[in-house]
Amino acid sequence: MSRRKILTLICISLFIALSSILLRQLNFTSSPPSFSFQTKSKAKMSSEAKIAIIVGSGLAGLSAASTLVAKEIHVTLLERSPKPGGNSIKASSGINGAPTKFQPGPPFSDLFFYSDTITSSGVAFSSSSGEDRRREKLVGKLVNESSGCIDWLVKKGVDLRLVAQLGGHSFPRTHRGAGKTPPGFSIVSTLVKELKTSPLFTIQTGCVVTRILKEGGKVDRVEFVCEDGEKKELRGPVIVATGGFAGDANGLLATYRPDLAGYPSTNDARPGSQPLLTEIGAQLLDMAEVQVHPTAFVDPKDLLSPVKFLAAELLRGEGGLLLSDKGRRFVNEMQTRKVVTDAVTALPLGEETPKQWDVQLVLDEGVYKNASSHMDFYIFKGLMHKCALSELGEEALRTVKQYCLASAGEEEDKLGRTYFGHWELKPDEVSGGSVVYVGRVTPAVHFTMGGVVINEKSEVLDASGEKIEGVWAAGEVAGGVHGGNRLGGSSLLECYVFGRIAGSEVVRYLDL
Ligand SMILES: Cc1cc2nc3c(=O)[nH]c(=O)nc-3n(C[C@H](O)[C@H](O)[C@H](O)COP(=O)(O)OP(=O)(O)OC[C@H]3O[C@@H](n4cnc5c(N)ncnc54)[C@H](O)[C@@H]3O)c2cc1C
């Protein structure tokens, strides 16, 4: 990227961060402008017997439901699984927000979320094409609403006080709680619990939406099938929050990324639901942009499992390093997922099926202390173990010593790493007896950046760029926000931002 483009990105980042600060000063953030509506009484009066349909109970669907119920709209949420939460409930590193009171450093010192997002996406930055302009608006929304997102969740009782810096971020901004509950579970369970107290909210699990239907050019209902096998219809505007297709190995993934055949996945098997929307004319984009996460655990007790447990990105962010089977570092671990994955897959491939590489994730006591709730769980599951550094071999000992010199600021890191999280082992303390925590990791299919085209109002667009009336999409089912690479922590954020916007737009639609 040219210096001019980088300067432009930084200027836009500064502008977005400053507007966000201004909004906070004006006390707008807990109820951002795009989410504010008419008075409660009017919404109540005009919303009688009005029902909104949400498909999918991950964070995007729940955020939309919460927004609708707060405006006294009845919501029926249809979910194919027996339990709510989708992949959102599995999220383990956290959710991004900037600026927030939990971030380290002076207030409002993080001004680069927008430029980090655009830079990591790999999308050529140019306002000349309509397509780029639309992406920029989506990223603008994502970043602008991120501070309010953390406030909103914290007010609901979610603990998000710890902040880590993940790969591709130039500042710590991924929030999680201090206790043992992973962030995805805390967020989802808090929202579900709150929604279930509302008489306006109904959730039907074990029900698959099979078609979205239009009448007079407008979406006005869905067809769905529950466990009894009977086809039913439900009328109302529809918010589609059905998640991605990283678990659809033989369907959408095989169509758009046949080269990923044989890779393990961090996601359980589940068909992608984008076809529900393409059947009514929705446009798709970036479908080949699939994120392969560089670090999924290879479970020594179940070496060849095609579904892997994710080694949370925060382990690298908090200071963890990666070693090849030769005991060498081969990449700056703080690079984006794409760069780290490319570096791993350039190493020799093992002979096992699924395709997996032999890489060790190594942490010290400092990292352990700051990620102990995650680490204790991984150790309990047998995915990591505590050992003496000497067990990793002579070359690994030399590599760790070198890493300690860089983390202590005594030498520049040869791979360009400048942030070492809470790594605390000092160069003069490193010996074969030093305690480390180790687990084998390999790349796994994780997240799909592509999906249906939406605009900044979460409206679903057709092939000519026109909105399809009566339907909105939010979360991983939509494409375009992350381009070719999603930053860790930005998916949950995307669900909150575009789920809330979709909910707000449906309130507006029903009040017309
Ligand atoms: C292991 C793991 C760890 C992760 N960690 C993080 C993290 O730390 N931070 C972060 O930002 N992101 C993380 N992600 C990504 C993030 O969790 C998801 O991408 C995101 O939460 C997607 O949310 P969603 O609401 O769009 O979809 P989901 O949460 O996947 O929910 C979609 C729901 O829709 C349902 N559904 C689908 N089709 C239909 C249909 N036809 N009818 C009815 N129901 C349907 C599904 O069953 C599902 O419950 C992680 C992902 C995984 C797998």
PDB file of C-alpha atoms and ligand atoms in Angstrom, residues 55-61 78-81 83-96 166 174 183 207-210 241-244 266-267 270-273 276 308-310 337 446-447 474-477 486-493 495, ligand 1:
ATOM      1  CA  VAL A  55     -33.823 -16.655  11.639  1.00  0.00           C
ATOM      2  CA  GLY A  56     -30.833 -17.785  13.714  1.00  0.00           C
ATOM      3  CA  SER A  57     -30.061 -17.378  17.409  1.00  0.00           C
ATOM      4  CA  GLY A  58     -26.382 -16.356  17.356  1.00  0.00           C
ATOM      5  CA  LEU A  59     -25.322 -12.909  18.475  1.00  0.00           C
ATOM      6  CA  ALA A  60     -26.639 -11.232  15.294  1.00  0.00           C
ATOM      7  CA  GLY A  61     -30.140 -12.673  15.816  1.00  0.00           C
ATOM      8  CA  LEU A  78     -36.545 -19.666  14.576  1.00  0.00           C
ATOM      9  CA  GLU A  79     -33.437 -21.729  15.251  1.00  0.00           C
ATOM     10  CA  ARG A  80     -32.486 -25.014  13.584  1.00  0.00           C
ATOM     11  CA  SER A  81     -30.389 -26.354  16.493  1.00  0.00           C
ATOM     12  CA  LYS A  83     -30.093 -24.942  21.679  1.00  0.00           C
ATOM     13  CA  PRO A  84     -29.603 -21.244  20.956  1.00  0.00           C
ATOM     14  CA  GLY A  85     -26.235 -19.527  20.446  1.00  0.00           C
ATOM     15  CA  GLY A  86     -24.829 -20.764  17.108  1.00  0.00           C
ATOM     16  CA  ASN A  87     -21.085 -20.257  16.725  1.00  0.00           C
ATOM     17  CA  SER A  88     -21.367 -17.050  18.733  1.00  0.00           C
ATOM     18  CA  ILE A  89     -21.545 -19.035  21.951  1.00  0.00           C
ATOM     19  CA  LYS A  90     -18.129 -20.576  21.192  1.00  0.00           C
ATOM     20  CA  ALA A  91     -16.296 -17.256  20.826  1.00  0.00           C
ATOM     21  CA  SER A  92     -13.281 -17.404  23.077  1.00  0.00           C
ATOM     22  CA  SER A  93     -11.019 -14.386  22.486  1.00  0.00           C
ATOM     23  CA  GLY A  94     -13.491 -11.557  22.834  1.00  0.00           C
ATOM     24  CA  ILE A  95     -15.227  -8.634  21.193  1.00  0.00           C
ATOM     25  CA  ASN A  96     -13.642  -5.486  19.812  1.00  0.00           C
ATOM     26  CA  LEU A 166      -4.748  -9.686  18.756  1.00  0.00           C
ATOM     27  CA  THR A 174     -10.456  -7.197  22.187  1.00  0.00           C
ATOM     28  CA  PRO A 183     -16.867 -14.125  26.218  1.00  0.00           C
ATOM     29  CA  CYS A 207     -37.013 -25.421  13.420  1.00  0.00           C
ATOM     30  CA  VAL A 208     -35.296 -25.004  10.038  1.00  0.00           C
ATOM     31  CA  VAL A 209     -36.355 -22.143   7.802  1.00  0.00           C
ATOM     32  CA  THR A 210     -36.598 -23.665   4.328  1.00  0.00           C
ATOM     33  CA  ALA A 241     -28.934 -14.123  10.983  1.00  0.00           C
ATOM     34  CA  THR A 242     -28.016 -17.648   9.964  1.00  0.00           C
ATOM     35  CA  GLY A 243     -24.219 -17.405  10.280  1.00  0.00           C
ATOM     36  CA  GLY A 244     -21.515 -18.545   7.884  1.00  0.00           C
ATOM     37  CA  THR A 266     -13.274 -25.234  14.123  1.00  0.00           C
ATOM     38  CA  ASN A 267     -16.993 -25.315  13.301  1.00  0.00           C
ATOM     39  CA  ARG A 270     -23.912 -27.126   9.336  1.00  0.00           C
ATOM     40  CA  PRO A 271     -25.202 -26.206   5.885  1.00  0.00           C
ATOM     41  CA  GLY A 272     -24.818 -22.557   4.844  1.00  0.00           C
ATOM     42  CA  SER A 273     -28.150 -20.723   4.591  1.00  0.00           C
ATOM     43  CA  LEU A 276     -32.413 -18.873   1.281  1.00  0.00           C
ATOM     44  CA  LYS A 308     -10.813 -29.030  16.116  1.00  0.00           C
ATOM     45  CA  PHE A 309     -11.000 -26.954  19.254  1.00  0.00           C
ATOM     46  CA  LEU A 310      -9.816 -23.409  18.600  1.00  0.00           C
ATOM     47  CA  ARG A 337      -4.559 -14.702  10.640  1.00  0.00           C
ATOM     48  CA  HIS A 446     -12.928 -21.072  10.722  1.00  0.00           C
ATOM     49  CA  PHE A 447     -14.949 -18.191   9.295  1.00  0.00           C
ATOM     50  CA  ALA A 474     -26.742  -9.435   9.807  1.00  0.00           C
ATOM     51  CA  GLY A 475     -23.694 -11.266  11.087  1.00  0.00           C
ATOM     52  CA  GLU A 476     -21.644 -13.899   9.306  1.00  0.00           C
ATOM     53  CA  VAL A 477     -24.362 -14.581   6.714  1.00  0.00           C
ATOM     54  CA  ARG A 486     -11.340 -10.662   9.448  1.00  0.00           C
ATOM     55  CA  LEU A 487      -9.618  -9.211  12.497  1.00  0.00           C
ATOM     56  CA  GLY A 488     -10.028 -11.313  15.642  1.00  0.00           C
ATOM     57  CA  GLY A 489     -12.889  -9.944  17.793  1.00  0.00           C
ATOM     58  CA  SER A 490     -14.616  -8.195  14.884  1.00  0.00           C
ATOM     59  CA  SER A 491     -17.147 -10.912  14.145  1.00  0.00           C
ATOM     60  CA  LEU A 492     -19.007 -10.610  17.436  1.00  0.00           C
ATOM     61  CA  LEU A 493     -18.863  -6.860  16.944  1.00  0.00           C
ATOM     62  CA  CYS A 495     -23.174  -9.245  14.862  1.00  0.00           C
TER      63      CYS A 495
HETATM   64  C1  LIG B   1     -14.561 -21.691  17.957  1.00  0.00           C
HETATM   65  C2  LIG B   1     -14.880 -20.297  17.533  1.00  0.00           C
HETATM   66  C3  LIG B   1     -14.334 -19.224  18.261  1.00  0.00           C
HETATM   67  C4  LIG B   1     -14.618 -17.908  17.861  1.00  0.00           C
HETATM   68  N1  LIG B   1     -14.108 -16.864  18.602  1.00  0.00           N
HETATM   69  C5  LIG B   1     -14.458 -15.581  18.255  1.00  0.00           C
HETATM   70  C6  LIG B   1     -14.049 -14.473  19.066  1.00  0.00           C
HETATM   71  O1  LIG B   1     -13.410 -14.642  20.104  1.00  0.00           O
HETATM   72  N2  LIG B   1     -14.421 -13.236  18.674  1.00  0.00           N
HETATM   73  C7  LIG B   1     -15.168 -12.994  17.544  1.00  0.00           C
HETATM   74  O2  LIG B   1     -15.480 -11.842  17.234  1.00  0.00           O
HETATM   75  N3  LIG B   1     -15.577 -14.042  16.773  1.00  0.00           N
HETATM   76  C8  LIG B   1     -15.254 -15.309  17.105  1.00  0.00           C
HETATM   77  N4  LIG B   1     -15.693 -16.362  16.336  1.00  0.00           N
HETATM   78  C9  LIG B   1     -16.578 -16.084  15.209  1.00  0.00           C
HETATM   79  C10 LIG B   1     -17.954 -15.762  15.725  1.00  0.00           C
HETATM   80  O3  LIG B   1     -18.272 -16.498  16.854  1.00  0.00           O
HETATM   81  C11 LIG B   1     -19.035 -16.054  14.666  1.00  0.00           C
HETATM   82  O4  LIG B   1     -18.597 -15.796  13.411  1.00  0.00           O
HETATM   83  C12 LIG B   1     -20.194 -15.168  14.899  1.00  0.00           C
HETATM   84  O5  LIG B   1     -20.558 -15.232  16.237  1.00  0.00           O
HETATM   85  C13 LIG B   1     -21.350 -15.496  13.966  1.00  0.00           C
HETATM   86  O6  LIG B   1     -22.531 -15.074  14.579  1.00  0.00           O
HETATM   87  P1  LIG B   1     -23.894 -15.139  13.791  1.00  0.00           P
HETATM   88  O7  LIG B   1     -24.925 -14.650  14.725  1.00  0.00           O
HETATM   89  O8  LIG B   1     -23.755 -14.475  12.475  1.00  0.00           O
HETATM   90  O9  LIG B   1     -24.073 -16.692  13.488  1.00  0.00           O
HETATM   91  P2  LIG B   1     -24.096 -17.915  14.503  1.00  0.00           P
HETATM   92  O10 LIG B   1     -23.684 -17.545  15.862  1.00  0.00           O
HETATM   93  O11 LIG B   1     -23.359 -19.030  13.862  1.00  0.00           O
HETATM   94  O12 LIG B   1     -25.649 -18.240  14.567  1.00  0.00           O
HETATM   95  C14 LIG B   1     -26.384 -18.612  13.431  1.00  0.00           C
HETATM   96  C15 LIG B   1     -27.528 -19.480  13.869  1.00  0.00           C
HETATM   97  O13 LIG B   1     -28.435 -19.638  12.789  1.00  0.00           O
HETATM   98  C16 LIG B   1     -28.940 -20.976  12.803  1.00  0.00           C
HETATM   99  N5  LIG B   1     -29.421 -21.292  11.448  1.00  0.00           N
HETATM  100  C17 LIG B   1     -28.686 -21.391  10.306  1.00  0.00           C
HETATM  101  N6  LIG B   1     -29.486 -21.668   9.259  1.00  0.00           N
HETATM  102  C18 LIG B   1     -30.754 -21.740   9.747  1.00  0.00           C
HETATM  103  C19 LIG B   1     -32.027 -22.005   9.140  1.00  0.00           C
HETATM  104  N7  LIG B   1     -32.140 -22.212   7.821  1.00  0.00           N
HETATM  105  N8  LIG B   1     -33.118 -22.030   9.943  1.00  0.00           N
HETATM  106  C20 LIG B   1     -33.021 -21.798  11.284  1.00  0.00           C
HETATM  107  N9  LIG B   1     -31.838 -21.553  11.899  1.00  0.00           N
HETATM  108  C21 LIG B   1     -30.720 -21.502  11.142  1.00  0.00           C
HETATM  109  C22 LIG B   1     -27.752 -21.803  13.242  1.00  0.00           C
HETATM  110  O14 LIG B   1     -28.131 -23.044  13.747  1.00  0.00           O
HETATM  111  C23 LIG B   1     -27.103 -20.891  14.270  1.00  0.00           C
HETATM  112  O15 LIG B   1     -27.542 -21.162  15.577  1.00  0.00           O
HETATM  113  C24 LIG B   1     -15.420 -17.670  16.715  1.00  0.00           C
HETATM  114  C25 LIG B   1     -15.948 -18.743  15.994  1.00  0.00           C
HETATM  115  C26 LIG B   1     -15.694 -20.049  16.406  1.00  0.00           C
HETATM  116  C27 LIG B   1     -16.277 -21.174  15.614  1.00  0.00           C
END
